[in-house]
Each structure stands twice: as structure tokens, then as C-alpha cells.
PDB file of C-alpha atoms in Angstrom:
ATOM      1  CA  MET A 149     -12.098 -97.550  87.692  1.00  0.00           C
ATOM      2  CA  ILE A 150     -14.470 -97.091  84.780  1.00  0.00           C
ATOM      3  CA  LEU A 151     -13.618 -96.516  81.132  1.00  0.00           C
ATOM      4  CA  SER A 152     -16.413 -94.473  79.562  1.00  0.00           C
ATOM      5  CA  ILE A 153     -16.910 -94.100  75.813  1.00  0.00           C
ATOM      6  CA  ASP A 154     -19.164 -92.071  73.543  1.00  0.00           C
ATOM      7  CA  SER A 155     -19.321 -92.098  69.741  1.00  0.00           C
ATOM      8  CA  SER A 156     -23.085 -91.864  69.312  1.00  0.00           C
ATOM      9  CA  ALA A 157     -23.184 -88.567  67.379  1.00  0.00           C
ATOM     10  CA  VAL A 158     -20.887 -86.067  65.669  1.00  0.00           C
ATOM     11  CA  THR A 159     -18.568 -85.889  68.678  1.00  0.00           C
ATOM     12  CA  ALA A 160     -16.468 -88.641  70.215  1.00  0.00           C
ATOM     13  CA  SER A 161     -14.930 -88.932  73.673  1.00  0.00           C
ATOM     14  CA  ALA A 162     -13.365 -91.290  76.173  1.00  0.00           C
ATOM     15  CA  ALA A 163     -12.627 -90.943  79.875  1.00  0.00           C
ATOM     16  CA  LEU A 164     -10.981 -92.922  82.645  1.00  0.00           C
ATOM     17  CA  THR A 165     -12.500 -92.227  86.056  1.00  0.00           C
ATOM     18  CA  ASP A 166     -12.086 -93.521  89.584  1.00  0.00           C
ATOM     19  CA  GLY A 167     -15.239 -92.651  91.501  1.00  0.00           C
ATOM     20  CA  ASN A 168     -15.741 -88.901  91.124  1.00  0.00           C
ATOM     21  CA  ARG A 169     -12.120 -88.384  90.084  1.00  0.00           C
ATOM     22  CA  VAL A 170     -11.424 -87.924  86.377  1.00  0.00           C
ATOM     23  CA  ILE A 171      -8.021 -89.472  85.694  1.00  0.00           C
ATOM     24  CA  LYS A 172      -7.945 -88.467  82.025  1.00  0.00           C
ATOM     25  CA  SER A 173     -10.503 -87.552  79.374  1.00  0.00           C
ATOM     26  CA  GLU A 174     -10.501 -86.568  75.707  1.00  0.00           C
ATOM     27  CA  PHE A 175     -13.197 -85.046  73.506  1.00  0.00           C
ATOM     28  CA  VAL A 176     -13.155 -84.341  69.757  1.00  0.00           C
ATOM     29  CA  ASN A 177     -15.608 -82.590  67.465  1.00  0.00           C
ATOM     30  CA  ALA A 178     -13.479 -82.494  64.350  1.00  0.00           C
ATOM     31  CA  GLY A 179     -15.683 -84.209  61.787  1.00  0.00           C
ATOM     32  CA  LEU A 180     -13.409 -87.255  61.565  1.00  0.00           C
ATOM     33  CA  THR A 181     -14.851 -90.746  61.440  1.00  0.00           C
ATOM     34  CA  HIS A 182     -15.095 -92.492  64.800  1.00  0.00           C
ATOM     35  CA  SER A 183     -13.473 -95.602  63.327  1.00  0.00           C
ATOM     36  CA  GLU A 184     -10.287 -93.519  63.000  1.00  0.00           C
ATOM     37  CA  THR A 185     -10.379 -91.627  66.282  1.00  0.00           C
ATOM     38  CA  LEU A 186     -12.018 -93.790  68.956  1.00  0.00           C
ATOM     39  CA  MET A 187      -9.524 -96.580  69.680  1.00  0.00           C
ATOM     40  CA  PRO A 188      -6.443 -94.296  69.704  1.00  0.00           C
ATOM     41  CA  MET A 189      -8.335 -91.987  72.066  1.00  0.00           C
ATOM     42  CA  ILE A 190      -9.195 -94.905  74.370  1.00  0.00           C
ATOM     43  CA  LYS A 191      -5.555 -95.991  74.490  1.00  0.00           C
ATOM     44  CA  ARG A 192      -4.443 -92.460  75.369  1.00  0.00           C
ATOM     45  CA  VAL A 193      -6.884 -92.033  78.251  1.00  0.00           C
ATOM     46  CA  MET A 194      -5.895 -95.434  79.645  1.00  0.00           C
ATOM     47  CA  GLN A 195      -2.334 -94.056  79.994  1.00  0.00           C
ATOM     48  CA  GLY A 196      -0.793 -97.484  80.118  1.00  0.00           C
ATOM     49  CA  ASN A 197      -3.259 -98.830  82.708  1.00  0.00           C
ATOM     50  CA  ASP A 198      -4.163-102.462  82.184  1.00  0.00           C
ATOM     51  CA  PHE A 199      -7.677-102.927  80.766  1.00  0.00           C
ATOM     52  CA  ALA A 200      -8.075-105.908  83.092  1.00  0.00           C
ATOM     53  CA  SER A 201      -7.914-103.492  86.056  1.00  0.00           C
ATOM     54  CA  LEU A 202     -11.172-101.821  85.004  1.00  0.00           C
ATOM     55  CA  ASP A 203     -14.319-102.402  87.038  1.00  0.00           C
ATOM     56  CA  ALA A 204     -16.554-101.666  84.055  1.00  0.00           C
ATOM     57  CA  ILE A 205     -16.793-100.133  80.598  1.00  0.00           C
ATOM     58  CA  ALA A 206     -19.635 -97.619  80.197  1.00  0.00           C
ATOM     59  CA  ILE A 207     -20.891 -96.812  76.697  1.00  0.00           C
ATOM     60  CA  THR A 208     -23.616 -94.675  75.152  1.00  0.00           C
ATOM     61  CA  ALA A 209     -25.623 -97.405  73.412  1.00  0.00           C
ATOM     62  CA  GLY A 210     -28.038 -94.991  71.706  1.00  0.00           C
ATOM     63  CA  PRO A 211     -30.001 -93.296  70.432  1.00  0.00           C
ATOM     64  CA  GLY A 212     -27.863 -91.519  67.900  1.00  0.00           C
ATOM     65  CA  SER A 213     -26.065 -92.038  64.623  1.00  0.00           C
ATOM     66  CA  PHE A 214     -26.524 -95.644  63.485  1.00  0.00           C
ATOM     67  CA  THR A 215     -22.877 -95.894  62.453  1.00  0.00           C
ATOM     68  CA  GLY A 216     -21.553 -94.097  65.520  1.00  0.00           C
ATOM     69  CA  VAL A 217     -23.570 -96.218  67.934  1.00  0.00           C
ATOM     70  CA  ARG A 218     -22.442 -99.428  66.241  1.00  0.00           C
ATOM     71  CA  ILE A 219     -18.777 -98.389  66.383  1.00  0.00           C
ATOM     72  CA  GLY A 220     -18.986 -97.480  70.073  1.00  0.00           C
ATOM     73  CA  VAL A 221     -20.851-100.605  71.137  1.00  0.00           C
ATOM     74  CA  ALA A 222     -18.578-102.864  69.071  1.00  0.00           C
ATOM     75  CA  SER A 223     -15.475-101.245  70.580  1.00  0.00           C
ATOM     76  CA  ALA A 224     -16.802-101.635  74.122  1.00  0.00           C
ATOM     77  CA  LYS A 225     -17.823-105.252  73.544  1.00  0.00           C
ATOM     78  CA  GLY A 226     -14.460-106.122  72.013  1.00  0.00           C
ATOM     79  CA  LEU A 227     -12.510-104.684  74.954  1.00  0.00           C
ATOM     80  CA  ALA A 228     -14.898-106.225  77.475  1.00  0.00           C
ATOM     81  CA  PHE A 229     -14.805-109.717  75.946  1.00  0.00           C
ATOM     82  CA  LYS A 230     -11.031-109.697  75.669  1.00  0.00           C
ATOM     83  CA  ASN A 231     -10.490-108.637  79.272  1.00  0.00           C
ATOM     84  CA  ASN A 232     -13.597-110.154  80.934  1.00  0.00           C
ATOM     85  CA  ILE A 233     -14.987-106.745  81.983  1.00  0.00           C
ATOM     86  CA  PRO A 234     -18.679-106.008  82.637  1.00  0.00           C
ATOM     87  CA  CYS A 235     -20.406-103.245  80.669  1.00  0.00           C
ATOM     88  CA  ILE A 236     -22.822-100.455  81.557  1.00  0.00           C
ATOM     89  CA  SER A 237     -25.279 -99.298  78.904  1.00  0.00           C
ATOM     90  CA  ILE A 238     -26.085 -95.572  79.048  1.00  0.00           C
ATOM     91  CA  SER A 239     -28.712 -93.612  77.141  1.00  0.00           C
ATOM     92  CA  THR A 240     -27.083 -90.889  75.071  1.00  0.00           C
ATOM     93  CA  LEU A 241     -29.882 -88.541  76.105  1.00  0.00           C
ATOM     94  CA  GLU A 242     -29.289 -89.241  79.786  1.00  0.00           C
ATOM     95  CA  ALA A 243     -25.575 -88.566  79.336  1.00  0.00           C
ATOM     96  CA  ILE A 244     -26.479 -85.143  77.936  1.00  0.00           C
ATOM     97  CA  ALA A 245     -28.604 -84.407  81.005  1.00  0.00           C
ATOM     98  CA  TYR A 246     -25.750 -85.305  83.364  1.00  0.00           C
ATOM     99  CA  ASN A 247     -23.812 -82.292  82.074  1.00  0.00           C
ATOM    100  CA  PHE A 248     -26.143 -80.257  84.296  1.00  0.00           C
ATOM    101  CA  ILE A 249     -25.886 -82.364  87.452  1.00  0.00           C
ATOM    102  CA  GLY A 250     -24.825 -79.376  89.570  1.00  0.00           C
ATOM    103  CA  GLU A 251     -27.840 -77.272  88.558  1.00  0.00           C
ATOM    104  CA  ASN A 252     -31.566 -77.215  89.320  1.00  0.00           C
ATOM    105  CA  CYS A 253     -33.366 -77.194  85.974  1.00  0.00           C
ATOM    106  CA  ILE A 254     -35.379 -79.102  83.395  1.00  0.00           C
ATOM    107  CA  VAL A 255     -33.198 -80.483  80.597  1.00  0.00           C
ATOM    108  CA  CYS A 256     -34.678 -81.284  77.201  1.00  0.00           C
ATOM    109  CA  ALA A 257     -32.066 -83.526  75.568  1.00  0.00           C
ATOM    110  CA  VAL A 258     -32.436 -83.641  71.802  1.00  0.00           C
ATOM    111  CA  MET A 259     -30.632 -85.276  68.882  1.00  0.00           C
ATOM    112  CA  ASP A 260     -31.544 -84.574  65.285  1.00  0.00           C
ATOM    113  CA  ALA A 261     -33.603 -87.464  63.864  1.00  0.00           C
ATOM    114  CA  ARG A 262     -34.269 -85.607  60.561  1.00  0.00           C
ATOM    115  CA  ARG A 263     -37.517 -84.327  59.055  1.00  0.00           C
ATOM    116  CA  MET A 264     -38.144 -82.136  62.107  1.00  0.00           C
ATOM    117  CA  GLN A 265     -38.212 -85.070  64.489  1.00  0.00           C
ATOM    118  CA  PHE A 266     -35.878 -85.428  67.427  1.00  0.00           C
ATOM    119  CA  TYR A 267     -34.628 -88.238  69.619  1.00  0.00           C
ATOM    120  CA  ASN A 268     -35.629 -86.829  72.963  1.00  0.00           C
ATOM    121  CA  ALA A 269     -36.052 -87.320  76.683  1.00  0.00           C
ATOM    122  CA  LEU A 270     -36.813 -84.876  79.502  1.00  0.00           C
ATOM    123  CA  PHE A 271     -34.980 -84.807  82.830  1.00  0.00           C
ATOM    124  CA  GLU A 272     -35.329 -82.861  86.052  1.00  0.00           C
ATOM    125  CA  LEU A 273     -32.000 -81.957  87.646  1.00  0.00           C
ATOM    126  CA  LYS A 274     -32.513 -81.221  91.326  1.00  0.00           C
ATOM    127  CA  ASN A 275     -30.239 -81.307  94.371  1.00  0.00           C
ATOM    128  CA  GLY A 276     -27.569 -83.326  92.609  1.00  0.00           C
ATOM    129  CA  GLN A 277     -30.038 -85.877  91.240  1.00  0.00           C
ATOM    130  CA  CYS A 278     -31.046 -86.566  87.639  1.00  0.00           C
ATOM    131  CA  ILE A 279     -34.696 -87.623  87.465  1.00  0.00           C
ATOM    132  CA  ARG A 280     -36.017 -89.017  84.192  1.00  0.00           C
ATOM    133  CA  LEU A 281     -39.431 -87.575  83.242  1.00  0.00           C
ATOM    134  CA  CYS A 282     -40.093 -89.705  80.145  1.00  0.00           C
ATOM    135  CA  GLU A 283     -38.598 -92.570  78.189  1.00  0.00           C
ATOM    136  CA  ASP A 284     -36.302 -92.040  75.209  1.00  0.00           C
ATOM    137  CA  ARG A 285     -38.421 -91.440  72.120  1.00  0.00           C
ATOM    138  CA  ALA A 286     -38.560 -90.008  68.611  1.00  0.00           C
ATOM    139  CA  VAL A 287     -40.895 -87.004  68.760  1.00  0.00           C
ATOM    140  CA  PRO A 288     -42.084 -84.416  66.200  1.00  0.00           C
ATOM    141  CA  ILE A 289     -41.164 -80.809  66.969  1.00  0.00           C
ATOM    142  CA  ASP A 290     -44.842 -79.765  67.237  1.00  0.00           C
ATOM    143  CA  ASP A 291     -45.578 -82.393  69.901  1.00  0.00           C
ATOM    144  CA  LEU A 292     -42.459 -81.456  71.837  1.00  0.00           C
ATOM    145  CA  ARG A 293     -43.362 -77.767  71.741  1.00  0.00           C
ATOM    146  CA  GLU A 294     -46.747 -78.405  73.332  1.00  0.00           C
ATOM    147  CA  GLU A 295     -45.234 -80.573  76.056  1.00  0.00           C
ATOM    148  CA  LEU A 296     -42.555 -78.034  76.986  1.00  0.00           C
ATOM    149  CA  ARG A 297     -45.111 -75.262  77.540  1.00  0.00           C
ATOM    150  CA  ALA A 298     -45.880 -76.835  80.940  1.00  0.00           C
ATOM    151  CA  PHE A 299     -42.458 -75.899  82.392  1.00  0.00           C
ATOM    152  CA  ASP A 300     -41.242 -72.542  83.681  1.00  0.00           C
ATOM    153  CA  ARG A 301     -37.767 -72.887  82.146  1.00  0.00           C
ATOM    154  CA  VAL A 302     -36.249 -75.576  79.963  1.00  0.00           C
ATOM    155  CA  VAL A 303     -32.619 -75.967  78.862  1.00  0.00           C
ATOM    156  CA  ILE A 304     -32.274 -77.410  75.357  1.00  0.00           C
ATOM    157  CA  ALA A 305     -29.096 -79.473  74.914  1.00  0.00           C
ATOM    158  CA  GLY A 306     -27.656 -82.048  72.546  1.00  0.00           C
ATOM    159  CA  ASP A 307     -26.452 -82.109  68.937  1.00  0.00           C
ATOM    160  CA  GLY A 308     -29.982 -81.202  67.793  1.00  0.00           C
ATOM    161  CA  ALA A 309     -30.350 -78.347  70.295  1.00  0.00           C
ATOM    162  CA  ARG A 310     -29.826 -75.393  67.970  1.00  0.00           C
ATOM    163  CA  LEU A 311     -32.196 -76.715  65.321  1.00  0.00           C
ATOM    164  CA  CYS A 312     -34.776 -77.583  67.964  1.00  0.00           C
ATOM    165  CA  PHE A 313     -34.448 -74.273  69.798  1.00  0.00           C
ATOM    166  CA  GLU A 314     -34.790 -72.215  66.617  1.00  0.00           C
ATOM    167  CA  ASN A 315     -38.017 -73.996  65.688  1.00  0.00           C
ATOM    168  CA  LEU A 316     -39.630 -74.201  69.134  1.00  0.00           C
ATOM    169  CA  ASN A 317     -40.245 -70.457  69.463  1.00  0.00           C
ATOM    170  CA  LEU A 318     -40.892 -70.780  73.187  1.00  0.00           C
ATOM    171  CA  GLU A 319     -40.140 -68.009  75.671  1.00  0.00           C
ATOM    172  CA  ASN A 320     -39.440 -70.546  78.431  1.00  0.00           C
ATOM    173  CA  ALA A 321     -36.754 -72.385  76.422  1.00  0.00           C
ATOM    174  CA  VAL A 322     -33.038 -71.494  76.565  1.00  0.00           C
ATOM    175  CA  LEU A 323     -30.126 -72.919  74.601  1.00  0.00           C
ATOM    176  CA  ALA A 324     -27.421 -74.705  76.587  1.00  0.00           C
ATOM    177  CA  ASN A 325     -23.958 -73.175  76.801  1.00  0.00           C
ATOM    178  CA  GLU A 326     -21.456 -74.633  74.353  1.00  0.00           C
ATOM    179  CA  GLU A 327     -19.433 -76.398  77.061  1.00  0.00           C
ATOM    180  CA  LYS A 328     -22.512 -78.323  78.207  1.00  0.00           C
ATOM    181  CA  MET A 329     -24.159 -78.792  74.817  1.00  0.00           C
ATOM    182  CA  TYR A 330     -22.910 -82.271  73.942  1.00  0.00           C
ATOM    183  CA  GLN A 331     -22.722 -85.606  75.699  1.00  0.00           C
ATOM    184  CA  ASN A 332     -19.192 -86.607  76.654  1.00  0.00           C
ATOM    185  CA  ALA A 333     -17.464 -89.506  78.307  1.00  0.00           C
ATOM    186  CA  VAL A 334     -17.278 -87.754  81.700  1.00  0.00           C
ATOM    187  CA  SER A 335     -21.061 -87.315  81.741  1.00  0.00           C
ATOM    188  CA  VAL A 336     -21.356 -90.966  80.683  1.00  0.00           C
ATOM    189  CA  ALA A 337     -19.282 -91.908  83.731  1.00  0.00           C
ATOM    190  CA  ARG A 338     -21.522 -89.819  85.992  1.00  0.00           C
ATOM    191  CA  ALA A 339     -24.624 -91.487  84.587  1.00  0.00           C
ATOM    192  CA  ALA A 340     -23.051 -94.925  85.064  1.00  0.00           C
ATOM    193  CA  GLU A 341     -22.473 -94.591  88.808  1.00  0.00           C
ATOM    194  CA  ASN A 342     -25.716 -96.248  89.889  1.00  0.00           C
ATOM    195  CA  LYS A 343     -26.438 -98.324  86.791  1.00  0.00           C
ATOM    196  CA  GLU A 344     -26.488-102.113  86.540  1.00  0.00           C
ATOM    197  CA  LYS A 345     -23.435-103.859  85.155  1.00  0.00           C
ATOM    198  CA  ILE A 346     -24.163-106.420  82.435  1.00  0.00           C
ATOM    199  CA  PRO A 347     -22.072-109.018  80.580  1.00  0.00           C
ATOM    200  CA  ALA A 348     -20.653-107.864  77.254  1.00  0.00           C
ATOM    201  CA  SER A 349     -22.873-110.417  75.508  1.00  0.00           C
ATOM    202  CA  GLU A 350     -25.959-108.497  76.673  1.00  0.00           C
ATOM    203  CA  LEU A 351     -24.756-105.090  75.476  1.00  0.00           C
ATOM    204  CA  LEU A 352     -26.791-104.064  72.422  1.00  0.00           C
ATOM    205  CA  PRO A 353     -27.266-100.878  70.394  1.00  0.00           C
ATOM    206  CA  VAL A 354     -30.472 -98.974  71.151  1.00  0.00           C
ATOM    207  CA  TYR A 355     -32.248 -97.632  68.071  1.00  0.00           C
ATOM    208  CA  LEU A 356     -35.522 -95.753  68.411  1.00  0.00           C
ATOM    209  CA  ARG A 357     -36.415 -96.308  64.786  1.00  0.00           C
ATOM    210  CA  GLN A 358     -35.149 -98.109  61.697  1.00  0.00           C
ATOM    211  CA  SER A 359     -32.348 -96.671  59.587  1.00  0.00           C
ATOM    212  CA  GLN A 360     -33.174 -94.923  56.296  1.00  0.00           C
ATOM    213  CA  ALA A 361     -32.003 -97.984  54.329  1.00  0.00           C
ATOM    214  CA  GLU A 362     -34.206-100.294  56.404  1.00  0.00           C
ATOM    215  CA  ARG A 363     -37.222 -97.997  55.966  1.00  0.00           C
ATOM    216  CA  GLU A 364     -36.715 -97.892  52.198  1.00  0.00           C
ATOM    217  CA  LEU A 365     -36.354-101.667  52.022  1.00  0.00           C
ATOM    218  CA  LYS A 366     -39.566-102.117  54.023  1.00  0.00           C
ATOM    219  CA  HIS A 367     -41.362 -99.652  51.735  1.00  0.00           C
ATOM    220  CA  ARG A 368     -40.243-101.594  48.645  1.00  0.00           C
ATOM    221  CA  LYS A 369     -41.496-104.845  50.143  1.00  0.00           C
ATOM    222  CA  VAL A 370     -44.869-103.285  50.896  1.00  0.00           C
ATOM    223  CA  ASN A 371     -45.022-101.726  47.408  1.00  0.00           C
ATOM    224  CA  PRO A 372     -43.288-104.309  45.156  1.00  0.00           C
ATOM    225  CA  ASN A 373     -44.777-102.898  41.955  1.00  0.00           C
ATOM    226  CA  ARG A 374     -43.708 -99.318  42.639  1.00  0.00           C
ATOM    227  CA  LEU A 375     -41.813 -97.911  39.670  1.00  0.00           C
ATOM    228  CA  LYS A 376     -38.277 -96.872  40.406  1.00  0.00           C
ATOM    229  CA  CYS A 377     -38.408 -94.067  37.832  1.00  0.00           C
ATOM    230  CA  SER A 378     -40.951 -92.126  35.859  1.00  0.00           C
ATOM    231  CA  PHE A 379     -41.019 -90.963  32.274  1.00  0.00           C
TER     232      PHE A 379
END
């Protein structure tokens, strides 16, 4: 059995699976903080099953919201350490792509990285396989638009999908259906099936760039004499 968790963006979810069988799953997109919703959700999907009976805990380790990723990874590590369970680190973008595992298509997984940049990766879904076409990255919308022109049809999915789709202006791009738009714990479990298990001590958040606070701090260090206000 695998406990799968996602809190990397605006949504949060947890699922308990046994192979291809989903024992129980929950998904929320209610705008509540993950610190309030995640652990109660995990306890509900476990349905009284002992955590020690788990074969692994799978978690979306990023990219995504800095706070959401930290909460998810910390929760997974805490449960894993306490019960001596291995972990499986899953890309949030790959989890999005696994929503389309039964289709044949190109999936452009996108998460809003602000200032018209997106956390992104491209995947080819074909004959029940999810094939990664590029590494996770932060990419400007103009660069992504030029790259997507090479495909006949591309499905745009993820929490940045609507913003991305509206600004791509590409005839070959389509917006994912609502039920497949967001990553969820069931798609995390699907992505985890053939992934390496690692000790909880090796599970780390994956950030594609520094947080806004870190960027501002770096800028101040580079420009120590910069005035904080003007008159």
C-alpha cells in the first residue's frame, strides 16, 4: 500500500492505494491553508490502517508553492521517520500529466510562477505510458509558445493552465477539462509506481527558483547602498 500526498499548490489531496486499486482518496480546493487540512485528510484516507503497514509514502516535492511544498514534504518526512517508511519523491508537473494516462496526447503541465513565467514540463502520453520530453523548468510564456508550435495538439493542464492558455494564443492548444486540470494524490500514486524509494532523510523540497523573499535579500546584498525610499 502507498499513501500519496499533494499540497504543492492551491489544492490539497491524499490517497491510499494498493496497486491500481484506490482504497480511499480526498481532494479539496477550498482556499484553506494546508496546515489545517492536510493531516486530518491523511488520517481519514488511512481509515484506521496502521501507518507501519505502508510500503511507501509518495509526495509531490515540487515545484509549486514554497509554503505548500514545505508542508507536504515535512508531513511526509514526519510520518516516514516515525514509522520507518521509505518515501517516493514525485514532480508536481509529472503528477499533472498522469491525469491523462489513458489518453494519447501531449500534455503541457504548467504552474503559475508569476510575471508571465510558468513552472513547466512537457510529457507525451502514449499507450498507457507517460514519457517526459523535458526537465522541470521555469519558462517565460514567449519561449513556451514557440516550443509548443511544433506539436499538432497540446493539452494545457495545471493550476496555471487558464492563464497560460489565454496568453498562448495557439490554435493547437486546448485547455484541460476541469476534472483533469489539477494534480491529485491518485495521480501521484500512479506516477510513483515505477519510481525509486528513498529514505525519509533524503526527501527534499524541489524549488526551481528562489522565493521572492530570498530574491529580495540577494538583491539588497548586491546593492547595499540602494535607498529604501525616495523623496
